[in-house]
mmCIF file of C-alpha atoms in Angstrom:
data_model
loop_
_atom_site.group_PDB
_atom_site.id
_atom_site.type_symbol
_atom_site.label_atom_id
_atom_site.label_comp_id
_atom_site.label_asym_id
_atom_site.label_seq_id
_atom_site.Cartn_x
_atom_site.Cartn_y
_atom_site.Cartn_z
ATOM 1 C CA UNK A 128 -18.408 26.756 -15.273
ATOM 2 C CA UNK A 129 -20.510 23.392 -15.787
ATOM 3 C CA UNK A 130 -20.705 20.785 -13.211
ATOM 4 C CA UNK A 131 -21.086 16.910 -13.658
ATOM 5 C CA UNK A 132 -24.355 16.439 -12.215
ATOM 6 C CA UNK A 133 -24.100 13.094 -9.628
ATOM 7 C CA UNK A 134 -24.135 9.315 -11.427
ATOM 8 C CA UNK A 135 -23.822 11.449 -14.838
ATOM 9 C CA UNK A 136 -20.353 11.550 -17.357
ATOM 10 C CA UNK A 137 -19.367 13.973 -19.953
ATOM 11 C CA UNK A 138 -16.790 13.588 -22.744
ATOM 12 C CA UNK A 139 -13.550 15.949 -23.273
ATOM 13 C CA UNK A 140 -11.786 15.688 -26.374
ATOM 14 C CA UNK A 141 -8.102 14.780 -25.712
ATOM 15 C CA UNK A 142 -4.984 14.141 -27.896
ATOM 16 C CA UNK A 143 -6.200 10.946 -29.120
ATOM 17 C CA UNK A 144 -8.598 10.124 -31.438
ATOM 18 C CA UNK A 145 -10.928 8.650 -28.258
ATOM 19 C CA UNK A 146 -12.728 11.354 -25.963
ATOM 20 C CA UNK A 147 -11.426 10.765 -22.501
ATOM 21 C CA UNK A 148 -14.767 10.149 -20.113
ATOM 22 C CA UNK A 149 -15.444 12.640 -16.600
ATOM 23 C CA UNK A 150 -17.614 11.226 -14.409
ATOM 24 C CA UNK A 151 -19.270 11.944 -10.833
ATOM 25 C CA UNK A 152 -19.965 9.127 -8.916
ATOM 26 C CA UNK A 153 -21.593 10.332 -5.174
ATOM 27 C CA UNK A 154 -19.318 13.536 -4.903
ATOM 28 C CA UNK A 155 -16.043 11.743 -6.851
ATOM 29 C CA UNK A 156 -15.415 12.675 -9.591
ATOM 30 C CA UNK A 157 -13.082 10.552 -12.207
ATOM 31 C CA UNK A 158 -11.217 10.909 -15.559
ATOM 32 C CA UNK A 159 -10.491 8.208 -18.201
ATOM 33 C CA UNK A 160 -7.002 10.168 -18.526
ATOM 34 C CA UNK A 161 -3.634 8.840 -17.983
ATOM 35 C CA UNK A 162 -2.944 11.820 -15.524
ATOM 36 C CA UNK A 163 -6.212 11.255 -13.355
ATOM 37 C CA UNK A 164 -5.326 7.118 -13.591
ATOM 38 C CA UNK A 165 -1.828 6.975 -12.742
ATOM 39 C CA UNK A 166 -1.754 9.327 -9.262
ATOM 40 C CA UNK A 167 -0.898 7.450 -6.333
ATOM 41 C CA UNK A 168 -3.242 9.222 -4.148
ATOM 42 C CA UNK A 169 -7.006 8.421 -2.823
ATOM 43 C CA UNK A 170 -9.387 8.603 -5.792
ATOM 44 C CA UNK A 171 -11.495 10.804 -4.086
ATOM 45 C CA UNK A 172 -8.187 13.395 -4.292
ATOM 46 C CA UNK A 173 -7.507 13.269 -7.389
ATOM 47 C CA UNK A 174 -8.207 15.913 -10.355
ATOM 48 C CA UNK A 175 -6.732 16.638 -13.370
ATOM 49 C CA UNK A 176 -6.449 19.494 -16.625
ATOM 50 C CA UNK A 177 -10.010 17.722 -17.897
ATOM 51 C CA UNK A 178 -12.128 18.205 -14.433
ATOM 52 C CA UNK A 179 -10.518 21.282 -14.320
ATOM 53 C CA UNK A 180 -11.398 22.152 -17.779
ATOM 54 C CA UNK A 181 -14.924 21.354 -17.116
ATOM 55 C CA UNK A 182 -15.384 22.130 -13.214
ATOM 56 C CA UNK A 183 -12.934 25.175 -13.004
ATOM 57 C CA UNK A 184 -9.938 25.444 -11.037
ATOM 58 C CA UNK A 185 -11.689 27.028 -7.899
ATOM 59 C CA UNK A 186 -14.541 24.209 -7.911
ATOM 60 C CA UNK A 187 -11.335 21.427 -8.195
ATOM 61 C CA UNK A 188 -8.999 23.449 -5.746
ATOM 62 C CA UNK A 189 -12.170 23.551 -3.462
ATOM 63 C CA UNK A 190 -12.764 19.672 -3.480
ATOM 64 C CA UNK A 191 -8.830 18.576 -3.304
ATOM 65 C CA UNK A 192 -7.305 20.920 -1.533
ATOM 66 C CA UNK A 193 -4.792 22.690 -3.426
ATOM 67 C CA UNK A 194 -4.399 24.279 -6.991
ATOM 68 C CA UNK A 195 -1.459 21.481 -7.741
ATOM 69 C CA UNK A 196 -3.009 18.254 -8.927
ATOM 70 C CA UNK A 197 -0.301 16.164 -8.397
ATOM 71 C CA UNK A 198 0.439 17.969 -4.802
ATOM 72 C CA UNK A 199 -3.285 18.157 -3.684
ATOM 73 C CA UNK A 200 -3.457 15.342 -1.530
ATOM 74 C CA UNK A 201 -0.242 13.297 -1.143
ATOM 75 C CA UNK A 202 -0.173 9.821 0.304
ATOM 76 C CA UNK A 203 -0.521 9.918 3.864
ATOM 77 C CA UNK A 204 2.687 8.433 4.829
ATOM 78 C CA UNK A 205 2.575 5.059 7.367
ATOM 79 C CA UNK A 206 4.452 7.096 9.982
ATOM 80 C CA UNK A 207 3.966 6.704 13.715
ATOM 81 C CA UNK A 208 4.263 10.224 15.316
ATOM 82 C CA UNK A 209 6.608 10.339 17.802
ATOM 83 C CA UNK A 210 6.201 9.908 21.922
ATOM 84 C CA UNK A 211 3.080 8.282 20.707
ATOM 85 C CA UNK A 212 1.453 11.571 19.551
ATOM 86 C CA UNK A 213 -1.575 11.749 17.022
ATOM 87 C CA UNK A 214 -0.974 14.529 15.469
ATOM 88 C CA UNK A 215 -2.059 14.844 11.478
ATOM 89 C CA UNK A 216 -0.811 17.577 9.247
ATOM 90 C CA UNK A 217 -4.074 18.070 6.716
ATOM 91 C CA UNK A 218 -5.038 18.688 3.039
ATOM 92 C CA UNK A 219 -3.141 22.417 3.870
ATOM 93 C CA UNK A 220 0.115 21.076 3.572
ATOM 94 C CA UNK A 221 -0.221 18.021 1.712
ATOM 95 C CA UNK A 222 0.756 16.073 4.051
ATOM 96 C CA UNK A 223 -0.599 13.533 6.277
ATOM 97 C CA UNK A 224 0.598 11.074 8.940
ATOM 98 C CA UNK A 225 -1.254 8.114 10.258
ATOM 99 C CA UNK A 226 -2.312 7.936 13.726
ATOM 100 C CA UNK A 227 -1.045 5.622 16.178
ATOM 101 C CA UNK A 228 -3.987 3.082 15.941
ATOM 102 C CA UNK A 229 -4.615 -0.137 17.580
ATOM 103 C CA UNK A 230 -5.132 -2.631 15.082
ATOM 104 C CA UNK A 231 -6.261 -6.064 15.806
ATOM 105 C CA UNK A 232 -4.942 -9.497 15.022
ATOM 106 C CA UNK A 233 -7.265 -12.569 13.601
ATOM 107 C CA UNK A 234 -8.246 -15.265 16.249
ATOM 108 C CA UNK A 235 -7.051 -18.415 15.241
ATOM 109 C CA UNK A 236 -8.625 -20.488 18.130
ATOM 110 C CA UNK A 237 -5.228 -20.229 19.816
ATOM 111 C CA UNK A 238 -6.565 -17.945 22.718
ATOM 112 C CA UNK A 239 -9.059 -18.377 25.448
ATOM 113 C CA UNK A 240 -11.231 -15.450 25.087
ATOM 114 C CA UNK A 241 -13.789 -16.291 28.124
ATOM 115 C CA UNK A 242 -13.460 -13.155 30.287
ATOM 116 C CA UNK A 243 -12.515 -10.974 27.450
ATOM 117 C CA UNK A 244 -14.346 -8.061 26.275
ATOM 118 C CA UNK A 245 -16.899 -8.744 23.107
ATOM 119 C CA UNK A 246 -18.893 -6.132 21.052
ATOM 120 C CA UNK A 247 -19.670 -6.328 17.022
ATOM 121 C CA UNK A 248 -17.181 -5.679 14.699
ATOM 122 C CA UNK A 249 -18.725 -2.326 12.613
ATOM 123 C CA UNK A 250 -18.975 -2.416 8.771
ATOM 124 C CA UNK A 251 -17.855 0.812 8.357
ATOM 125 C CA UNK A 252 -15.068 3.392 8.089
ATOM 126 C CA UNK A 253 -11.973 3.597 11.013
ATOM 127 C CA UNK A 254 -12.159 7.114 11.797
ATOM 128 C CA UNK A 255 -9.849 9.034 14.629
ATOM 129 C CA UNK A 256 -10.542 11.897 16.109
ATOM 130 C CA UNK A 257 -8.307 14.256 16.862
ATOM 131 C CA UNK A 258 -10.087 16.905 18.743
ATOM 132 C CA UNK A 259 -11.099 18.816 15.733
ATOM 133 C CA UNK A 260 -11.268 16.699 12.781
ATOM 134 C CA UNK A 261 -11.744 13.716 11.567
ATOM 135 C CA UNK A 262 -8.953 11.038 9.985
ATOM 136 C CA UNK A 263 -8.557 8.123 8.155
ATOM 137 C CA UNK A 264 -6.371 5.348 9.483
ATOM 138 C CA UNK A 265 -3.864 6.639 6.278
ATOM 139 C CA UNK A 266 -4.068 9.986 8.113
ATOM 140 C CA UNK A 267 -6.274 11.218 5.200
ATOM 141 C CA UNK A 268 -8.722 13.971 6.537
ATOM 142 C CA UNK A 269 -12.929 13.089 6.708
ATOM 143 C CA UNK A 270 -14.857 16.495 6.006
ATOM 144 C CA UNK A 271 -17.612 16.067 8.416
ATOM 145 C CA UNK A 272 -20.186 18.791 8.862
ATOM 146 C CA UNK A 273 -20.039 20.797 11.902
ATOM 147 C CA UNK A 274 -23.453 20.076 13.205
ATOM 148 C CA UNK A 275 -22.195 16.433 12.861
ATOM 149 C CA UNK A 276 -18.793 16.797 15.478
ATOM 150 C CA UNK A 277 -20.716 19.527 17.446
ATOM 151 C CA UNK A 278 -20.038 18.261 21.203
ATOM 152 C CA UNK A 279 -17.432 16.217 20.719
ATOM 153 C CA UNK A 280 -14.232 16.384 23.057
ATOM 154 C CA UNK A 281 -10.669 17.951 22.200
ATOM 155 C CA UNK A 282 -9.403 15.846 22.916
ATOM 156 C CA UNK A 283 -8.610 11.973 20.279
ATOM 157 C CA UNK A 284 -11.550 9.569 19.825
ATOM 158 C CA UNK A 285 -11.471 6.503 18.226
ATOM 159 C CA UNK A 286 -13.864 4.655 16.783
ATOM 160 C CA UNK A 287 -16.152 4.440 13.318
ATOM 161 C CA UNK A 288 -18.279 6.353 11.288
ATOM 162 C CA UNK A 289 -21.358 3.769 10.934
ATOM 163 C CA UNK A 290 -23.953 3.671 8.601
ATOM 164 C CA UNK A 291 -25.697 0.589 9.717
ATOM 165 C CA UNK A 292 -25.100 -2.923 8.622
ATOM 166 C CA UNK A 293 -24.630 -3.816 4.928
ATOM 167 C CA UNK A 294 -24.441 -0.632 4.699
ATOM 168 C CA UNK A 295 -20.937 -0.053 3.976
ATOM 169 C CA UNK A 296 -20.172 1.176 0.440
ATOM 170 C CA UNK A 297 -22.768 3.565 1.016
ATOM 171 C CA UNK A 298 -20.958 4.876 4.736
ATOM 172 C CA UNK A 299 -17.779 5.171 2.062
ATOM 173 C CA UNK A 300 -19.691 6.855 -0.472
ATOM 174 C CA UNK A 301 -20.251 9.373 2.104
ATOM 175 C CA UNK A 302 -17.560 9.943 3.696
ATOM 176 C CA UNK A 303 -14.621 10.511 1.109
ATOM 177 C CA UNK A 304 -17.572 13.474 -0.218
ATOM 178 C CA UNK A 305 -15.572 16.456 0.277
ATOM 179 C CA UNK A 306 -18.516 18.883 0.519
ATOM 180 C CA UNK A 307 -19.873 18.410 3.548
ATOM 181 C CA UNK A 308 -23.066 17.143 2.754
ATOM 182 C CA UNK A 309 -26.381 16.641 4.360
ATOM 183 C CA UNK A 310 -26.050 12.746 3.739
ATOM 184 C CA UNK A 311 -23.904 12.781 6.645
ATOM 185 C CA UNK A 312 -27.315 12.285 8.792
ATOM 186 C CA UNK A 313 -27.393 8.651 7.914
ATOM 187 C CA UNK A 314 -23.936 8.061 9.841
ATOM 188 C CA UNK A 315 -22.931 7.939 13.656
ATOM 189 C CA UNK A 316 -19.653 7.943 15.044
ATOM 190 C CA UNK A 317 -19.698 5.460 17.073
ATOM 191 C CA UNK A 318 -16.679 5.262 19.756
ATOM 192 C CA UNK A 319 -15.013 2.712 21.292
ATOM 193 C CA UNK A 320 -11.680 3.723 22.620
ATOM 194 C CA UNK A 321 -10.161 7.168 24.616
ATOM 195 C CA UNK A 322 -6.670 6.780 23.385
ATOM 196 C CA UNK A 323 -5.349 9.524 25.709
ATOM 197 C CA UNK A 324 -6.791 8.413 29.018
ATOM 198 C CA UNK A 325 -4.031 6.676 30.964
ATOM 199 C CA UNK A 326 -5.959 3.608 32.504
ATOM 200 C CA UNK A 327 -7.273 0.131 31.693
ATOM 201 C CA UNK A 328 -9.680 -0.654 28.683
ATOM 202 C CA UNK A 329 -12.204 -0.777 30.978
ATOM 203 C CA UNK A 330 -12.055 2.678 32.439
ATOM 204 C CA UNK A 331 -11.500 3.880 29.217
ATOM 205 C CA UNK A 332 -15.068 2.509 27.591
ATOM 206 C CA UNK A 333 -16.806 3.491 30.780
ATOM 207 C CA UNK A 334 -15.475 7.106 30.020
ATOM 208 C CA UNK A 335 -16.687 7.163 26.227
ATOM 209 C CA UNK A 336 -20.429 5.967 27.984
ATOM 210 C CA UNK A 337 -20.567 8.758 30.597
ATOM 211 C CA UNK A 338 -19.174 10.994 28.076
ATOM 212 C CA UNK A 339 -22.018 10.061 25.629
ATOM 213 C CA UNK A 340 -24.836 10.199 28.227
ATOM 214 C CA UNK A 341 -23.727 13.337 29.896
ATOM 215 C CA UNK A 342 -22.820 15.676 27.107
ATOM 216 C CA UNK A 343 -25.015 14.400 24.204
ATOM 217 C CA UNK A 344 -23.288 14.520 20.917
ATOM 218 C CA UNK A 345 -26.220 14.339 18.218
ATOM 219 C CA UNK A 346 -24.481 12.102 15.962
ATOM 220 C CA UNK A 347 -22.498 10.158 18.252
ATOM 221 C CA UNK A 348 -22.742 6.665 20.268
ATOM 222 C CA UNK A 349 -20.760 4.522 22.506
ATOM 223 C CA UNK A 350 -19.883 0.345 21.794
ATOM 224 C CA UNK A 351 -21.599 -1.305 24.031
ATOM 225 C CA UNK A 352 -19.346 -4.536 25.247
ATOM 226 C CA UNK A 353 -20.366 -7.650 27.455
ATOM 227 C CA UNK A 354 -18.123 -10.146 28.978
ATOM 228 C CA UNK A 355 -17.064 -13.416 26.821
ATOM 229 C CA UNK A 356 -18.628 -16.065 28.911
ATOM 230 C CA UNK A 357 -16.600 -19.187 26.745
ATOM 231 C CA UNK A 358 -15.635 -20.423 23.313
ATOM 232 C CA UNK A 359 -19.623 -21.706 22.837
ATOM 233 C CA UNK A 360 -21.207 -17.941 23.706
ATOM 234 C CA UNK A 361 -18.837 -16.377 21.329
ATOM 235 C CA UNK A 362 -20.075 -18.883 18.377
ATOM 236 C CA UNK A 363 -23.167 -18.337 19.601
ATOM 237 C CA UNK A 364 -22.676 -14.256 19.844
ATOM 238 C CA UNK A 365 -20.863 -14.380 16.139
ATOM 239 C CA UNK A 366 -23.797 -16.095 14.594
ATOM 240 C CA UNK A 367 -26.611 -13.936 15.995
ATOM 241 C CA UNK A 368 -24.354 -10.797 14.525
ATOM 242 C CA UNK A 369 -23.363 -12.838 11.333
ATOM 243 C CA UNK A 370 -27.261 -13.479 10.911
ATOM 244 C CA UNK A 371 -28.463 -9.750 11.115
ATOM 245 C CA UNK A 372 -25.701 -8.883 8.693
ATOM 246 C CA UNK A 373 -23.316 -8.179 10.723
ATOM 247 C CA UNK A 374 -19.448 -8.187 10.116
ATOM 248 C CA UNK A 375 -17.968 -10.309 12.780
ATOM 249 C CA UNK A 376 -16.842 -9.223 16.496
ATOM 250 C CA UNK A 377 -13.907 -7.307 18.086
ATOM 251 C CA UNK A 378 -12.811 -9.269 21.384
ATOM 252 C CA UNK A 379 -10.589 -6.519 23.951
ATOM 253 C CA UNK A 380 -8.246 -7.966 26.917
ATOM 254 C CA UNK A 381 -9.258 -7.304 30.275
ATOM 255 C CA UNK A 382 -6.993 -4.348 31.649
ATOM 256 C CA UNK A 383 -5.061 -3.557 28.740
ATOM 257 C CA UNK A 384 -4.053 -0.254 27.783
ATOM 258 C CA UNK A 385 -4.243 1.309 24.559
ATOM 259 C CA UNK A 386 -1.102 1.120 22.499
ATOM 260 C CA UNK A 387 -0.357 2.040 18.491
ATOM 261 C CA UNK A 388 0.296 -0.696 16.497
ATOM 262 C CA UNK A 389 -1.197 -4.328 15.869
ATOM 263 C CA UNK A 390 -1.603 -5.911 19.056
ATOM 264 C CA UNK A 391 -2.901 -9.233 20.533
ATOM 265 C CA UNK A 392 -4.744 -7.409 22.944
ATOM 266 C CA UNK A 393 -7.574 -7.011 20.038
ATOM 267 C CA UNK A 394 -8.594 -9.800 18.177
ATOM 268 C CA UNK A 395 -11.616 -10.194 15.308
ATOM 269 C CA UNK A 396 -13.394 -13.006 15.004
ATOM 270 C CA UNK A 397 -15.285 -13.455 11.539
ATOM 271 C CA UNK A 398 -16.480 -16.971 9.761
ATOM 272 C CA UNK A 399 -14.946 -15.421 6.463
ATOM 273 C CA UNK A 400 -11.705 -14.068 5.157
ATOM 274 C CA UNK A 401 -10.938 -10.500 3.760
ATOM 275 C CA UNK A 402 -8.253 -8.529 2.346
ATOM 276 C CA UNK A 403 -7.579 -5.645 -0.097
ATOM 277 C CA UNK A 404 -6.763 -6.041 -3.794
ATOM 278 C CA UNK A 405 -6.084 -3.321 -6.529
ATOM 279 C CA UNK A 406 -8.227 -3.186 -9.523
ATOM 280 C CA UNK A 407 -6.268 -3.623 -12.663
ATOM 281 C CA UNK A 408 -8.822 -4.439 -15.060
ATOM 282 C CA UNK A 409 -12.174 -4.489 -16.119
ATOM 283 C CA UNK A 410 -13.396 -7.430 -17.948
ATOM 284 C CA UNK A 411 -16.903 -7.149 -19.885
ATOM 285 C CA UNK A 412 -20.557 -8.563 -19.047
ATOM 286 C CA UNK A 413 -22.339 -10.756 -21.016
ATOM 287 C CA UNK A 414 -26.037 -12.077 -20.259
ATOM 288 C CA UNK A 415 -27.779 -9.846 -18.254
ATOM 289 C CA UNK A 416 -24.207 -8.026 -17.357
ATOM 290 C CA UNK A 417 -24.102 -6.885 -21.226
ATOM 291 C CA UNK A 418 -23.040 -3.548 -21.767
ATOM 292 C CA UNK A 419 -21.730 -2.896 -18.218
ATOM 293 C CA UNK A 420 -18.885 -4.474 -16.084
ATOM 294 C CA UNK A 421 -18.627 -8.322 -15.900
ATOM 295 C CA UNK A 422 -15.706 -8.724 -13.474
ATOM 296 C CA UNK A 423 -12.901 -6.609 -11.455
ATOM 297 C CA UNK A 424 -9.246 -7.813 -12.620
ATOM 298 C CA UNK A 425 -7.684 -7.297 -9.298
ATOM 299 C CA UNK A 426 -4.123 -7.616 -7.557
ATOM 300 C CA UNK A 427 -2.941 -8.644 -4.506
ATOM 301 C CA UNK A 428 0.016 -7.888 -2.541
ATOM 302 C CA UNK A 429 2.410 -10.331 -3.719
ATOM 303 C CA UNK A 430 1.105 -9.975 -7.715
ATOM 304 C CA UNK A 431 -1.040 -12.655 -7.598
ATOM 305 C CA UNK A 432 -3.850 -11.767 -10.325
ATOM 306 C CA UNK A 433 -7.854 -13.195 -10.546
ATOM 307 C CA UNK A 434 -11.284 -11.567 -10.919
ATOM 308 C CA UNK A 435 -14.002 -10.325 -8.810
ATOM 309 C CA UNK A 436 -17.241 -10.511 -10.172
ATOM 310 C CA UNK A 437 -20.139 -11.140 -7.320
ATOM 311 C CA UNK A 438 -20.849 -8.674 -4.517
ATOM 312 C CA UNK A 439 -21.335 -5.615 -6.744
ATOM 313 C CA UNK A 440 -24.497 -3.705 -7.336
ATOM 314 C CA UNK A 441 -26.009 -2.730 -10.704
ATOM 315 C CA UNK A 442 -24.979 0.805 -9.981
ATOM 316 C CA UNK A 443 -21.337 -0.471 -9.439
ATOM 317 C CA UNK A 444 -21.652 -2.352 -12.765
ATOM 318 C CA UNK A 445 -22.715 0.720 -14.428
ATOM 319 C CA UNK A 446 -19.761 2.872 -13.019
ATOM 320 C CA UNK A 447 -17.344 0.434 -11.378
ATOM 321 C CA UNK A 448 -14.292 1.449 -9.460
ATOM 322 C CA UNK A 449 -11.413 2.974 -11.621
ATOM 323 C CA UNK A 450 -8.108 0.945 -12.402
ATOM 324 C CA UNK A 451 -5.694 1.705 -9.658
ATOM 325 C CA UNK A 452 -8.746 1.871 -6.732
ATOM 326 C CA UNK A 453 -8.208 -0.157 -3.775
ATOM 327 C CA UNK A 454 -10.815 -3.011 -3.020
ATOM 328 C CA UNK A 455 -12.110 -5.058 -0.115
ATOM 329 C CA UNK A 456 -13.112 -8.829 -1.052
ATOM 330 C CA UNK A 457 -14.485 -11.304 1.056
ATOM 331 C CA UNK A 458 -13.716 -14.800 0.182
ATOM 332 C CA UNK A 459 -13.486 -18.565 2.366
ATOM 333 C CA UNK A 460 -9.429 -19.528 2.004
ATOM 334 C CA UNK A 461 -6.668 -19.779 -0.367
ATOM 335 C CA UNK A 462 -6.271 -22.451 -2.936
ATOM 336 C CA UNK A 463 -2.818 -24.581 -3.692
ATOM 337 C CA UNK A 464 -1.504 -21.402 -5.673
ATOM 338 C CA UNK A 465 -2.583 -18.412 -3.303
ATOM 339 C CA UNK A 466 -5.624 -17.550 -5.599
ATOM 340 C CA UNK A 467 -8.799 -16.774 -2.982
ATOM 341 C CA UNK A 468 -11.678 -18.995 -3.189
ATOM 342 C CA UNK A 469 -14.968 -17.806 -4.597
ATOM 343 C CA UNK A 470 -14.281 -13.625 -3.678
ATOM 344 C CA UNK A 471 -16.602 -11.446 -3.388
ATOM 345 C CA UNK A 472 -17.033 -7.585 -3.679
ATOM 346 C CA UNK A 473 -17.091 -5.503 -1.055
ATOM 347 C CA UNK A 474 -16.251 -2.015 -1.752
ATOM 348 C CA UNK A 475 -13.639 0.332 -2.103
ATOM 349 C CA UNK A 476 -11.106 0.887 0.739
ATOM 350 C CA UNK A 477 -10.079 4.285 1.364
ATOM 351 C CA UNK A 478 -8.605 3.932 4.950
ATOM 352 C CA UNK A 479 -5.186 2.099 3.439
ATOM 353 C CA UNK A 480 -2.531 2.942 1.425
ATOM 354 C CA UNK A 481 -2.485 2.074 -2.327
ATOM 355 C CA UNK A 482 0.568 -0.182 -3.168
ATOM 356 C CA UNK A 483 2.529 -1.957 -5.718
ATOM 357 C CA UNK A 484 2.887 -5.730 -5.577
ATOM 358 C CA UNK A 485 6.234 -7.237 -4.164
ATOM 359 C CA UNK A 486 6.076 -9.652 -7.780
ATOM 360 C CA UNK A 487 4.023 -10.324 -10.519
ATOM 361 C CA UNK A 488 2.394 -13.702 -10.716
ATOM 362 C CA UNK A 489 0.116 -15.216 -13.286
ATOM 363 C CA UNK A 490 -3.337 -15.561 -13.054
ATOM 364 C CA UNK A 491 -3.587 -19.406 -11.531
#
């Protein structure tokens, strides 16, 4: 059978009078179809009777997971194992259950952070591992190469697969490839937690360091962390990071343990907002944007509708993220009506659920 060769398209005839459009975007591949649009499952999961038609059903079965499109890859479901145990059923079953993260709160000033723990808040992708593979904070599985996880533990890591600093649609790109490609060299997994280790935050990092030093993982690293000496050396801290292009930072309580769930024990600091938004629409350039995307119609949670349309690359403008993909967008605050102020493309999000807004407001 054919392939799509990557950043090319192909047209299959459909029903309609309109061919529907396949295209392979850095290992995903995507179909204009209904079928392929309407799945509730990550993008990088989905398939349908066109890429099969093209691709064959062993190339398609090999890159989902399954010979049943619309059972491939289900939704991982937000479920927190029981007795606080991590473990994820895979692609095999087509099923997947979250792992018992710790997720962190924003800082709102409201917290004295001098003698907490400070390190730089990674652009990249949450990844946990489990001892043999890695997973998505969605519980979603991360085909890594096995000269990439060669000496790591059996035991669960967490941390984030890192591809350097404004570097992170790229780090996606690579990651949600299911063929375990050689473009994994340009990532680390970079740990910063030992869930399993009974003992203070402390104790734990100092573990992930000796472990790092001692038994040499070739494509892993430890988070270094250095004590918050007041409110002034974390501005001063955030701006040095902000300034190389750096996301923000992660600030850990002294002595806490590690527990599943959002927790004020772990706080972010960042001079900018973010959140997630579902693309809805596409709306076209004009100008130097002619022929190509303009603007992503996006969604938020609570249905409130506007567009995206700085942030993205000429290659995203050329093949921009299907309706029903799941954005990050930066933006500085909220205006009367809820809309966010001057947003900004990030990329897409594949370590959260896809969701349906709680109501339907109009564009403001």
């Amino acid at each position: 059978m054919a392939d799509i060769a990557d950043g090319a398209q192909v047209e299959v005839q459909g029903s309609g009078s309109k061919p529907y459009i396949l295209k392979n975007t850095g290992g995903v591949y995507s179909c204009s179809c209904p079928a392929w649009r309407n799945q509730s499952i990550p993008i990088e999961r989905r398939t349908c009777k066109h890429l099969r038609k093209v691709r064959g059903d062993a190339a398609e079965d090999a890159r989902v997971g399954g010979s049943d499109s619309s059972a491939a890859a289900k939704p991982a479901r937000n479920v927190r194992p029981k007795s606080g145990a991590n473990t994820v059923v895979g692609a095999e079953s087509g099923e997947a259950t979250a792992p018992a993260l710790l997720l962190a709160h924003s800082w709102e000033n409201d917290v004295d952070l001098t003698g907490w723990w400070m390190s730089e808040k990674l652009d990249g992708v949450r990844a946990w591992w489990d001892g043999k593979q890695f997973y998505s904070r969605q519980g979603n599985p991360f085909l890594a190469p096995d000269w990439f996880t060669a000496k790591l533990p059996d035991h669960p890591l967490d941390g984030e697969l890192f591809g350097g600093r404004k570097k992170f649609q790229r780090t996606v790109s690579i990651v949600r490839r299911q063929d375990r490609s050689d473009d994994w060299k340009e990532l680390a997994f970079v740990i910063f937690d030992a869930p399993r280790l009974e003992a203070p935050f402390e104790e734990r990092l100092a573990y992930c360091q000796r472990y790092v030093e001692d038994v040499a993982p070739p494509y892993a690293e430890w988070l270094e962390h250095q004590t918050c000496k007041s409110v002034a050396h974390l501005r001063e801290e955030l701006a040095r990071v902000e300034g190389l292009g750096g996301e923000g930072l992660m600030l850990r309580k002294p002595g806490s343990r590690y527990e599943a769930g959002r927790s004020h024990t772990l706080l972010k600091v960042k001079s900018f907002k973010d959140d997630e938004a579902r693309v809805v629409g596409h709306t076209a350039g004009a100008g130097r944007h002619k022929g190509r995307l303009g603007a992503l119609e996006v969604e938020l949670r609570d249905g409130t509708r506007f567009s995206v349309g700085t942030g993205l690359s000429d290659q995203e403008r050329e093949n921009p993220p299907p309706v029903g993909t799941l954005i990050t967008f930066r933006y500085q605050e909220l205006s009367n009506d809820g809309v966010p102020r001057f947003p900004s493309y990030v990329g897409v999000r594949i370590d959260a659920a896809p969701f349906e807004p709680t109501a339907r407001r109009k564009r403001s």
